[in-house]
XYZ file of C-alpha atoms in Angstrom:
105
model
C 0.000 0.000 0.000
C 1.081 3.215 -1.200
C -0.159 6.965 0.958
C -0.572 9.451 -1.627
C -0.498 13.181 -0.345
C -1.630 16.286 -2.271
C -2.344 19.754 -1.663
C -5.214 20.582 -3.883
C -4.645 24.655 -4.288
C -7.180 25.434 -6.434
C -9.913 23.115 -5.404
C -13.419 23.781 -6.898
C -15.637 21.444 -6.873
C -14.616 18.374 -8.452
C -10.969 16.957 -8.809
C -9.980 14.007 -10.576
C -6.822 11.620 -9.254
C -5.380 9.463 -11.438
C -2.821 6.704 -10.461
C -0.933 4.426 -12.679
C 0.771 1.399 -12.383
C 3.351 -1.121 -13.980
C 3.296 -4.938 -13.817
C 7.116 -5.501 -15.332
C 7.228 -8.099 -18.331
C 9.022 -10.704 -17.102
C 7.887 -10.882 -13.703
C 4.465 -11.926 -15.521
C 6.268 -14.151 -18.071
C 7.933 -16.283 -14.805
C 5.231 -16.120 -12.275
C 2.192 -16.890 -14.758
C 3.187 -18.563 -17.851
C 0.496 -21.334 -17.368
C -2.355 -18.468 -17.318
C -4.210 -16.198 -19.723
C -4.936 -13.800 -17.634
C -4.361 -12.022 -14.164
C -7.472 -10.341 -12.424
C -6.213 -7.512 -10.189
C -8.126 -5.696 -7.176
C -7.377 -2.207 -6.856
C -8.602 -0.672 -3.672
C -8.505 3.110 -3.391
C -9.806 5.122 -0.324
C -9.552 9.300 -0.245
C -9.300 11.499 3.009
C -9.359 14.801 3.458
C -7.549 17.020 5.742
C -9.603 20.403 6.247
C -10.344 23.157 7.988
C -14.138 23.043 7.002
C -16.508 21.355 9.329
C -19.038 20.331 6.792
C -17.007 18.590 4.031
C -18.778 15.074 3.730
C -16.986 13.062 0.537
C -19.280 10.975 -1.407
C -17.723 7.145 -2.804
C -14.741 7.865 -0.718
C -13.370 4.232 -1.376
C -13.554 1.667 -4.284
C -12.365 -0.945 -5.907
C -11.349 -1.442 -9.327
C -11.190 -4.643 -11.157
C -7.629 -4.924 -13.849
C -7.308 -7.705 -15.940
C -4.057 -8.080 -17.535
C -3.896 -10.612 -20.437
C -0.760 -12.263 -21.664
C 0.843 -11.827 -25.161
C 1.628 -14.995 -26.207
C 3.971 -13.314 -29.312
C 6.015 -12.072 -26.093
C 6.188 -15.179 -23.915
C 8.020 -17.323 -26.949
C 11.712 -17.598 -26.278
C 13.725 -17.109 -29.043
C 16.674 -18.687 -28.698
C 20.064 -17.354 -30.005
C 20.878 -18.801 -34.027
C 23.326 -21.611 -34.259
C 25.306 -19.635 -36.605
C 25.350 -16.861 -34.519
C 27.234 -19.181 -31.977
C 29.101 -21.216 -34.085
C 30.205 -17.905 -35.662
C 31.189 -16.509 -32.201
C 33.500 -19.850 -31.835
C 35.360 -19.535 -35.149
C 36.139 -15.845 -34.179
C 37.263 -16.868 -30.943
C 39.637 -19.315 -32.240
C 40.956 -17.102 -35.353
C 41.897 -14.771 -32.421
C 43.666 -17.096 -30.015
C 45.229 -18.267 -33.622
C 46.743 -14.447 -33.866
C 47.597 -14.028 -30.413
C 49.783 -17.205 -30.254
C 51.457 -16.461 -34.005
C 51.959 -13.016 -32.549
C 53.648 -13.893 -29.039
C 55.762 -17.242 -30.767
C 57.034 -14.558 -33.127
């Protein structure tokens, strides 16, 4: 849980607060690979901190349902090419090749 605290200068009325939130990639990708989606329960309350006597606040709490789907584009692995590897190898060896010629000499 997260306290949120605002001074709200110019106050008339209404005021709208808007929070937002990140789930990070991979964190969903380990946790919940074997799911399509993740139903989330946001509960928000709001308190106010006055002078006036007579402030009442109407729906001062909720909850908000988030669903979060997964991408199943995303949660394939692509591995590295072979020939990306085997291409890594032979420029290894090429330059353990030189270094050797280079030192002997």
């Amino acid at each position: 849980c997260l306290a949120f605290r605002c001074p709200l200068h110019s106050f008339e009325r209404a005021a709208v607060l808007t929070a937002r939130g990140r789930l990070w990639n991979s964190t969903f990708l380990e946790e919940y690979l074997a799911v399509t989606s993740v139903e989330l329960i946001v509960r928000a309350s709001v308190s106010v901190t006055s002078s006036i006597k007579n402030l009442v606040l109407k729906d001062a709490s909720t909850q908000i349902p988030v669903t979060i789907y997964l991408d199943p584009g995303v949660a394939v692995a692509g591995g590295v090419p072979w020939w990306v590897i085997l291409l890594a190898v032979l420029a290894g060896i090429l330059v353990l090749a030189l270094l050797v010629f280079i030192l002997w000499k």
